[in-house]
GROMACS .gro file of C-alpha atoms in nm:
model
   76
    1THR     CA    1   0.000   0.000   0.000
    2VAL     CA    2   0.132   0.341  -0.093
    3LEU     CA    3   0.087   0.612   0.167
    4PRO     CA    4  -0.036   0.957   0.069
    5PRO     CA    5   0.240   1.222   0.056
    6ALA     CA    6   0.136   1.385   0.384
    7HIS     CA    7   0.075   1.072   0.592
    8LEU     CA    8   0.208   1.075   0.947
    9ASN     CA    9   0.349   0.723   0.908
   10LEU     CA   10   0.558   0.847   0.618
   11ALA     CA   11   0.690   1.129   0.836
   12ALA     CA   12   0.780   0.877   1.108
   13SER     CA   13   0.964   0.659   0.856
   14LEU     CA   14   1.155   0.957   0.716
   15ASN     CA   15   1.250   1.061   1.068
   16ASN     CA   16   1.373   0.709   1.147
   17LEU     CA   17   1.574   0.696   0.825
   18ALA     CA   18   1.727   1.035   0.909
   19MET     CA   19   1.820   0.908   1.256
   20MET     CA   20   1.993   0.608   1.100
   21HIS     CA   21   2.198   0.830   0.867
   22GLU     CA   22   2.281   1.062   1.155
   23SER     CA   23   2.399   0.771   1.370
   24LYS     CA   24   2.640   0.677   1.088
   25GLY     CA   25   2.770   1.035   1.074
   26ASP     CA   26   2.609   1.102   0.738
   27TYR     CA   27   2.463   1.437   0.837
   28GLY     CA   28   2.419   1.559   0.481
   29ARG     CA   29   2.174   1.279   0.407
   30ALA     CA   30   1.998   1.309   0.743
   31LEU     CA   31   1.902   1.678   0.733
   32PRO     CA   32   1.680   1.671   0.419
   33LEU     CA   33   1.496   1.367   0.555
   34TYR     CA   34   1.433   1.543   0.887
   35GLU     CA   35   1.314   1.851   0.699
   36GLU     CA   36   1.075   1.647   0.486
   37ALA     CA   37   0.936   1.475   0.795
   38LEU     CA   38   0.894   1.813   0.963
   39ALA     CA   39   0.705   1.953   0.663
   40ILE     CA   40   0.465   1.659   0.668
   41ASN     CA   41   0.404   1.692   1.042
   42ARG     CA   42   0.351   2.068   1.014
   43ALA     CA   43   0.092   2.009   0.741
   44ALA     CA   44  -0.088   1.731   0.928
   45LEU     CA   45  -0.068   1.838   1.292
   46PRO     CA   46  -0.176   2.148   1.485
   47PRO     CA   47   0.091   2.402   1.583
   48GLY     CA   48   0.269   2.309   1.905
   49HIS     CA   49   0.203   1.936   1.867
   50SER     CA   50   0.465   1.709   2.023
   51GLY     CA   51   0.523   1.538   1.688
   52ILE     CA   52   0.649   1.866   1.547
   53ALA     CA   53   0.860   1.937   1.855
   54TYR     CA   54   1.019   1.591   1.838
   55ILE     CA   55   1.151   1.645   1.487
   56LEU     CA   56   1.261   2.001   1.564
   57ASP     CA   57   1.463   1.858   1.852
   58ASN     CA   58   1.620   1.601   1.618
   59ILE     CA   59   1.716   1.875   1.372
   60ALA     CA   60   1.857   2.088   1.654
   61GLY     CA   61   2.065   1.794   1.775
   62LEU     CA   62   2.202   1.742   1.426
   63HIS     CA   63   2.305   2.108   1.401
   64HIS     CA   64   2.458   2.084   1.749
   65ARG     CA   65   2.668   1.781   1.648
   66CYS     CA   66   2.787   1.974   1.341
   67GLY     CA   67   2.895   2.265   1.560
   68GLU     CA   68   2.622   2.488   1.415
   69TYR     CA   69   2.512   2.620   1.752
   70ASP     CA   70   2.343   2.931   1.614
   71ARG     CA   71   2.118   2.710   1.400
   72ALA     CA   72   2.050   2.464   1.682
   73LEU     CA   73   1.955   2.708   1.957
   74PRO     CA   74   1.627   2.845   1.814
   75LEU     CA   75   1.509   2.492   1.734
   76TYR     CA   76   1.566   2.373   2.089
   0.00000   0.00000   0.00000
């Protein structure tokens, strides 16, 4: 079964794939996946939802690990 483009399960899978790339140190592949997951969650969930915050935290952590503290701080 193919999921619709804005399905929350797709966002969760993209987030998990991003986490896997991040754990391998492949930050360049992780960030676009996190951003795609975030876009889906923002379209499907109300503002302030924990699903949005979770991915924002993941993106902030990625920036933190890359030494991009100015990019990480507002996301935290």
